[in-house]
Short mmCIF file of C-alpha atoms in Angstrom, two decimals:
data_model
loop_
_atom_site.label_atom_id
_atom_site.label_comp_id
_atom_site.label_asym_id
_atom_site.label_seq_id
_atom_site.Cartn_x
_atom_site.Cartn_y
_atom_site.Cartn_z
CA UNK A 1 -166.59 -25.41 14.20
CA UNK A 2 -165.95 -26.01 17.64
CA UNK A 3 -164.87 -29.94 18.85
CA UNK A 4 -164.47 -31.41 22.35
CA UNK A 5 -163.47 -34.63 22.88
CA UNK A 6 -162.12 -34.57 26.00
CA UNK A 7 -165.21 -35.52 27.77
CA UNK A 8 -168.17 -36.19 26.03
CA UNK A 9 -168.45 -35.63 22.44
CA UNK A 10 -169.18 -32.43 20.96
CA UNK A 11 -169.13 -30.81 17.63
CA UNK A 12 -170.91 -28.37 16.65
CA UNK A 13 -170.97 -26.26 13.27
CA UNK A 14 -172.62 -22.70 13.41
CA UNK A 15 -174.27 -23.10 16.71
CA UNK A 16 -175.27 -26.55 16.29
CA UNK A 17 -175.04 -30.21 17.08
CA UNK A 18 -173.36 -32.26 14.30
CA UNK A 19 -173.02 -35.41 16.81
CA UNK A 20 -175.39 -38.35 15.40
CA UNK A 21 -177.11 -40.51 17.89
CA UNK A 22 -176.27 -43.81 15.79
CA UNK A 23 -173.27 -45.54 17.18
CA UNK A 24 -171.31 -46.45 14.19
CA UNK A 25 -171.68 -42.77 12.46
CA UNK A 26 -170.52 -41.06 16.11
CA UNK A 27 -167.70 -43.43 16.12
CA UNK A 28 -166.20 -42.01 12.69
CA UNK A 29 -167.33 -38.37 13.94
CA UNK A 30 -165.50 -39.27 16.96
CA UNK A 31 -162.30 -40.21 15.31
CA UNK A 32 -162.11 -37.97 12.93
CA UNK A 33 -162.69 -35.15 15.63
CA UNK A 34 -159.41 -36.44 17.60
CA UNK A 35 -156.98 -36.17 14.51
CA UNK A 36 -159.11 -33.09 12.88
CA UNK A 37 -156.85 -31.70 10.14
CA UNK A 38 -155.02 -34.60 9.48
CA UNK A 39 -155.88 -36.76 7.14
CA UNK A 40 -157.19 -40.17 8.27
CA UNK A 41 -156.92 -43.15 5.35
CA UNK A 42 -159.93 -45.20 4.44
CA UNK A 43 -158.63 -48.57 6.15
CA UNK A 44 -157.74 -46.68 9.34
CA UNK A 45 -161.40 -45.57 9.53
CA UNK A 46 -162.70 -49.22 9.23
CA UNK A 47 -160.53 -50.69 11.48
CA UNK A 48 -161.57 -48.25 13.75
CA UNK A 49 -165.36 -49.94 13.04
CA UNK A 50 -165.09 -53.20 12.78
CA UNK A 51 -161.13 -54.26 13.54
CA UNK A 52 -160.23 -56.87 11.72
CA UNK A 53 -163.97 -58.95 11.45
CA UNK A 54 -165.07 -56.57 8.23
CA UNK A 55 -167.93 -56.81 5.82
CA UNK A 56 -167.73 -57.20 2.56
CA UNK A 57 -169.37 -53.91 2.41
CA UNK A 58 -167.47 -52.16 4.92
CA UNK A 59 -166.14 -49.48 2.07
CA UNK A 60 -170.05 -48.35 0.87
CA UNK A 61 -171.13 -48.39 4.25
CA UNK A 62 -168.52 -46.05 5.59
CA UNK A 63 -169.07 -43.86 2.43
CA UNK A 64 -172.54 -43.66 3.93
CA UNK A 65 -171.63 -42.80 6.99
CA UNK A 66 -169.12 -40.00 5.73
CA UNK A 67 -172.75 -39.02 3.76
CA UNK A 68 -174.72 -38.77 6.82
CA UNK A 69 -172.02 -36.70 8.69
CA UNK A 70 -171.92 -33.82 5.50
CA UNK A 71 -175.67 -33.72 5.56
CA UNK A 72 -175.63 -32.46 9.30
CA UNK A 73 -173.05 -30.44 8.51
CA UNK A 74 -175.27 -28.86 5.35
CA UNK A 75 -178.01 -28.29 7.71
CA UNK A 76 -175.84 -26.94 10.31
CA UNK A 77 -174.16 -24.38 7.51
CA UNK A 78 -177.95 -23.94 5.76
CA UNK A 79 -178.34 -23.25 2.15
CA UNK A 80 -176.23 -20.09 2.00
CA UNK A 81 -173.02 -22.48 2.18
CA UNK A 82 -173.75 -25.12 -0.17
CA UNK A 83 -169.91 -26.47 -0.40
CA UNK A 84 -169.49 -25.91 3.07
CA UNK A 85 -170.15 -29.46 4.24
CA UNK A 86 -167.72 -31.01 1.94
CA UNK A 87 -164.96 -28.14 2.79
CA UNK A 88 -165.13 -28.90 6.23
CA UNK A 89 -165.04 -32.83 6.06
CA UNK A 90 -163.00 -33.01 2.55
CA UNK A 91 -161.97 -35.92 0.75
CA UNK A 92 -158.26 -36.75 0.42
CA UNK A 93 -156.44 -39.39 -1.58
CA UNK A 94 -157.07 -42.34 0.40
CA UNK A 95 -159.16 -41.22 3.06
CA UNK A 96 -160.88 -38.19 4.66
CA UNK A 97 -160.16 -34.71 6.96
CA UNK A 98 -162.31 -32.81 9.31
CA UNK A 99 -161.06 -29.04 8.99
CA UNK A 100 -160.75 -27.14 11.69
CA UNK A 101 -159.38 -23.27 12.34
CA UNK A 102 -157.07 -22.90 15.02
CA UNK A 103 -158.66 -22.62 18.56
CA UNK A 104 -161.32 -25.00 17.70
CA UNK A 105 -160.48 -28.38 18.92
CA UNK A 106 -159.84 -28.56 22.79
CA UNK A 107 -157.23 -31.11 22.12
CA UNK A 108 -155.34 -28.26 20.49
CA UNK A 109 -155.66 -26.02 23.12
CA UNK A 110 -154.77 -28.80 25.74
CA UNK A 111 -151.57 -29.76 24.71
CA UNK A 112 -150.76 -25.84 23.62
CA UNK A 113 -150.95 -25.30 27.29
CA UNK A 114 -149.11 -28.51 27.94
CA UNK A 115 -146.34 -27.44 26.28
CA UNK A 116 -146.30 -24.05 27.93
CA UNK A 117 -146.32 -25.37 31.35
CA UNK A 118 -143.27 -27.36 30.97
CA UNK A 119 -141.83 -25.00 29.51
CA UNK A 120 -142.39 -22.61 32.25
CA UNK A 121 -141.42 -25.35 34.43
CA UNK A 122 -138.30 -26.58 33.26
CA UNK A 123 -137.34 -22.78 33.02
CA UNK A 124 -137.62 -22.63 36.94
CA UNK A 125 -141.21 -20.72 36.90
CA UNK A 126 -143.02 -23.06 39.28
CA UNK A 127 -145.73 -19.95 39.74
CA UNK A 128 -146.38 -19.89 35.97
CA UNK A 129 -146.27 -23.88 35.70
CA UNK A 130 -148.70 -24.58 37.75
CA UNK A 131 -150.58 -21.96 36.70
CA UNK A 132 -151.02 -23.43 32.94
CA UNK A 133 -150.78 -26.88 33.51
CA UNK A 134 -154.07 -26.19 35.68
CA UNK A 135 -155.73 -24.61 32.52
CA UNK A 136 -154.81 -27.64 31.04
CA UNK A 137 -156.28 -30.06 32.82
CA UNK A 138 -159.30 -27.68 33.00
CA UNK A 139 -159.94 -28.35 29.65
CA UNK A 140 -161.20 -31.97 30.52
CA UNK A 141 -164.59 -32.19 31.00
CA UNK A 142 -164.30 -35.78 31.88
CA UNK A 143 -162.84 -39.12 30.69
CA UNK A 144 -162.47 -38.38 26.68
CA UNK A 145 -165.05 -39.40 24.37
CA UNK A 146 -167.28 -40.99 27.65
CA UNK A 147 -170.18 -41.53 25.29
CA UNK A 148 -168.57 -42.98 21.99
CA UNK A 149 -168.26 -47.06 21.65
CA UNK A 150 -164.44 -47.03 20.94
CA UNK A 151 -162.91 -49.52 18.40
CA UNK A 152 -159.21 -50.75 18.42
CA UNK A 153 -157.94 -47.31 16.87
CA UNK A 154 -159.73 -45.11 19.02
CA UNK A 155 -158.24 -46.98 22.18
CA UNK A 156 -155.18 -46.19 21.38
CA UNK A 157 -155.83 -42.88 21.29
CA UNK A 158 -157.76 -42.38 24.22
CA UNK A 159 -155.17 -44.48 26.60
CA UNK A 160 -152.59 -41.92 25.21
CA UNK A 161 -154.53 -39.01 26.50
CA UNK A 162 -155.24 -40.43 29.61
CA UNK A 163 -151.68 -41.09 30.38
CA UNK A 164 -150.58 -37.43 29.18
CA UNK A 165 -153.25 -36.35 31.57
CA UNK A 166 -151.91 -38.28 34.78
CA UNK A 167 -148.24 -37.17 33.50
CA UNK A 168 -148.91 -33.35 33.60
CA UNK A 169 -151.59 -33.68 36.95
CA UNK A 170 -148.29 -35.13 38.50
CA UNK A 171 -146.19 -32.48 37.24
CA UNK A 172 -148.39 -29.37 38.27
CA UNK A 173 -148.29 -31.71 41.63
CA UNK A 174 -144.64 -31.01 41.23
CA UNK A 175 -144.68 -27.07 40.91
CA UNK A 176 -147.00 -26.89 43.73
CA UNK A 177 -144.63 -28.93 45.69
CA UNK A 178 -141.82 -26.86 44.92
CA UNK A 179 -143.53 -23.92 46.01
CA UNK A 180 -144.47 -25.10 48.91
CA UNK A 181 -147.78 -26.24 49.22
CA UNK A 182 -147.70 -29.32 50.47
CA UNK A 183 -150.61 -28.92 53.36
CA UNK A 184 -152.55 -27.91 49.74
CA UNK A 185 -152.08 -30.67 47.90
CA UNK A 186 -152.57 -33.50 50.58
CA UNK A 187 -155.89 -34.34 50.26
CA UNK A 188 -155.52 -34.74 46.62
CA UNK A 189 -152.21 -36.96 46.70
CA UNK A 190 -154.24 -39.25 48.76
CA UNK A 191 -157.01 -39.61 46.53
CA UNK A 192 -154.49 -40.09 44.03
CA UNK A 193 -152.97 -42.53 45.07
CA UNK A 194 -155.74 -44.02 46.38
CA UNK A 195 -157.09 -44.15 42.62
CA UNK A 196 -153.43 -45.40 41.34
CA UNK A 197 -152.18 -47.85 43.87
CA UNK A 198 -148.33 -48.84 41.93
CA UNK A 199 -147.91 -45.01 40.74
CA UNK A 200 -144.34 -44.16 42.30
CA UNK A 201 -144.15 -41.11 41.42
CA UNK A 202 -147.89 -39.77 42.85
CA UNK A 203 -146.58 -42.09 46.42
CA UNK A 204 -143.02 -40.29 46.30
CA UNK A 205 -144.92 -36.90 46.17
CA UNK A 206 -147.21 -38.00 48.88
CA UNK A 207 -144.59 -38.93 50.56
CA UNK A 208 -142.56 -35.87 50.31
CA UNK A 209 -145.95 -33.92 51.34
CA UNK A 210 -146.61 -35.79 54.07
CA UNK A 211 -143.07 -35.22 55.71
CA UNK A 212 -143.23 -31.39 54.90
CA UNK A 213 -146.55 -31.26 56.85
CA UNK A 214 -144.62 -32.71 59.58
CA UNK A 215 -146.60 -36.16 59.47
CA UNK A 216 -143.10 -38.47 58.22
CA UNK A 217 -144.67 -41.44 60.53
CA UNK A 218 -147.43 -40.83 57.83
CA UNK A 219 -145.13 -40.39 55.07
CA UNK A 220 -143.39 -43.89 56.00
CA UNK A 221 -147.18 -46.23 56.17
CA UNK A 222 -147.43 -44.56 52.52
CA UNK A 223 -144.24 -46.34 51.19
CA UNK A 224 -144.91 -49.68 53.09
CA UNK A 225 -148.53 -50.16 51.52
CA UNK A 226 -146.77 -49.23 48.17
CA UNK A 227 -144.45 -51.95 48.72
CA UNK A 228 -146.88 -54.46 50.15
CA UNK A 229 -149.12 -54.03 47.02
CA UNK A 230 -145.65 -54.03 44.76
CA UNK A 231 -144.73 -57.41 46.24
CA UNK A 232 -148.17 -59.36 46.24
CA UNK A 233 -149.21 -58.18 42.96
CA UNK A 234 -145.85 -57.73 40.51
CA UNK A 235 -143.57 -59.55 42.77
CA UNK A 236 -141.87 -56.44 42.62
CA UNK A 237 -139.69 -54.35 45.22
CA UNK A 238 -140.03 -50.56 45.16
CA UNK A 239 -137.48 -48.65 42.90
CA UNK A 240 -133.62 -47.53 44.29
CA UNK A 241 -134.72 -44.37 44.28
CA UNK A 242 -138.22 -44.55 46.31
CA UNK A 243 -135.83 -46.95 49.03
CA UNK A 244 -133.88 -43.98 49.19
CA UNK A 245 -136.58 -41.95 49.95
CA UNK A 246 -138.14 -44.00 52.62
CA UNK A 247 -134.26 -43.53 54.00
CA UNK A 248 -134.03 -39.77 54.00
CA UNK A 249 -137.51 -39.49 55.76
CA UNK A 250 -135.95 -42.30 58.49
CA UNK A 251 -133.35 -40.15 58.62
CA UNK A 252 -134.68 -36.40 58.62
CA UNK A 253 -132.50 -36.09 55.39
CA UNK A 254 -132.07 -32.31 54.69
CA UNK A 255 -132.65 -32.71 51.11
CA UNK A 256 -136.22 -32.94 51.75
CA UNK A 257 -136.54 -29.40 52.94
CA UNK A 258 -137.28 -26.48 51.13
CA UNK A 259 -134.68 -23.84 50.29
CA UNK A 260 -134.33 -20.60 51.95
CA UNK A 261 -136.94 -19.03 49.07
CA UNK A 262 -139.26 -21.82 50.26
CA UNK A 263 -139.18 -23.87 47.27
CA UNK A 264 -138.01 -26.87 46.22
CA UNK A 265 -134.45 -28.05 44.78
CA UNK A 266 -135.43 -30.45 42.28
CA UNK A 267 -138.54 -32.70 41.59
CA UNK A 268 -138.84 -35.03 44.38
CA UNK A 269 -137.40 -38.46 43.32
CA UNK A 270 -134.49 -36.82 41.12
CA UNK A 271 -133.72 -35.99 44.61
CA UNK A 272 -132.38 -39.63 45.38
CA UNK A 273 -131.52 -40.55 41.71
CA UNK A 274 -128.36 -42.40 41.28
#
């Protein structure tokens, strides 16, 4: 088996396409593809379906759907397997689990490097950090699951990823930053920011960029359109510790340089934390 989710969805069982082209059928593939090897109940698969509006057939119809999915997967396996299909999406008290060995789901293999990189970089190895956390976000292919209709379950899910992916794209922002490579990173930051207009933490490291490239004036317009858009749209004022960062770059503060070994103390607004 191999399964990708993050992008569009793949699975594929010897060599070949399980994915059905029906909506509803892609949908369970779908799900159970983002928790494979963990057992999903019967009511969490027709929520995911038809939330809280269901048929009075809902429970037949998702047993055919479960049907439809083990006949690919007979096809995919051929006639030499004959129990394959039902060892690889197996029943379970209550609901249903699609197997998979270890290396096969890109999820997996996302958040295994995930981990890693923090690891690395709360150990201090900024090279190493943004090194994996990279490989991580390699792994996307695109927004997860672009071409599944996604129910109320599935949502969840998918803003979850989404938000783990921002969190470690700002963090191997972070090792780069602390190893200098601010002039690198620019044009990114500003796309970034650009794309997430109330992010602090993508405008502090922007910010912190910007003044490292020798542009603070630069550095200084960033924080005031945060703040205008803050204001006019939340009412809100930028946090202590971004005001204190607008302060050091006013004032040249020297915790904004790099250390001797050209890196960086600490990640950029822990600088100005209380």
């Amino acid at each position: 088996m191999d399964i990708k989710v993050l992008g569009p969805l793949s699975v594929e069982a010897c060599g070949q396409s399980i994915v059905p082209s029906a909506g509803k059928p892609r949908q369970i593939l779908a799900l159970l593809s983002v928790y494979a090897n963990q057992m999903l109940p019967v009511p969490t698969l027709m929520e995911e379906i038809w939330g809280t509006q269901m048929p009075r057939s809902a429970l037949t119809t998702l047993q055919t759907y479960i049907l439809q999915l083990r006949r690919r997967l007979a096809t995919a396996y051929g006639p030499q397997a004959p129990q394959a299909s039902k060892d690889v999406l197996a029943t379970r008290y209550g609901g249903y689990v699609l197997e998979a060995q270890p290396g096969a789901v890109d999820i997996h293999e996302y958040d295994r490097l995930v981990a890693a990189g923090r690891e690395a970089l709360d150990a201090g190895d900024d090279v190493q950090a943004s090194l994996l956390l990279r490989e991580a976000l390699a792994v996307w292919r695109g927004p997860a699951l672009v071409d599944v209709k996604v129910g109320p379950v599935l949502e969840i899910e998918l803003a979850r990823l989404e938000e783990s992916r921002l969190g470690v794209l700002e963090r191997r922002i972070e090792a780069d930053l602390r190893l200098g490579r601010h002039a690198e990173v620019l044009t990114e930051l500003t796309e970034l920011t650009a794309r997430h207009p109330l992010h602090e933490g993508l405008h502090a490291q922007c910010m912190a960029a910007l003044y490292r490239a020798g542009r603070p004036w630069q550095a200084l317009e960033v924080y005031q359109g945060l703040r205008a858009r803050l204001v006019e749209d939340l009412g809100l004022e930028p946090s202590p510790r971004l005001q204190k960062l607008q302060q050091a770059v006013l004032a040249s503060d020297p915790a904004l340089d790099l250390d001797l070994d050209g890196h960086w103390r600490r990640p950029v607004l822990d600088l100005f934390a209380a």
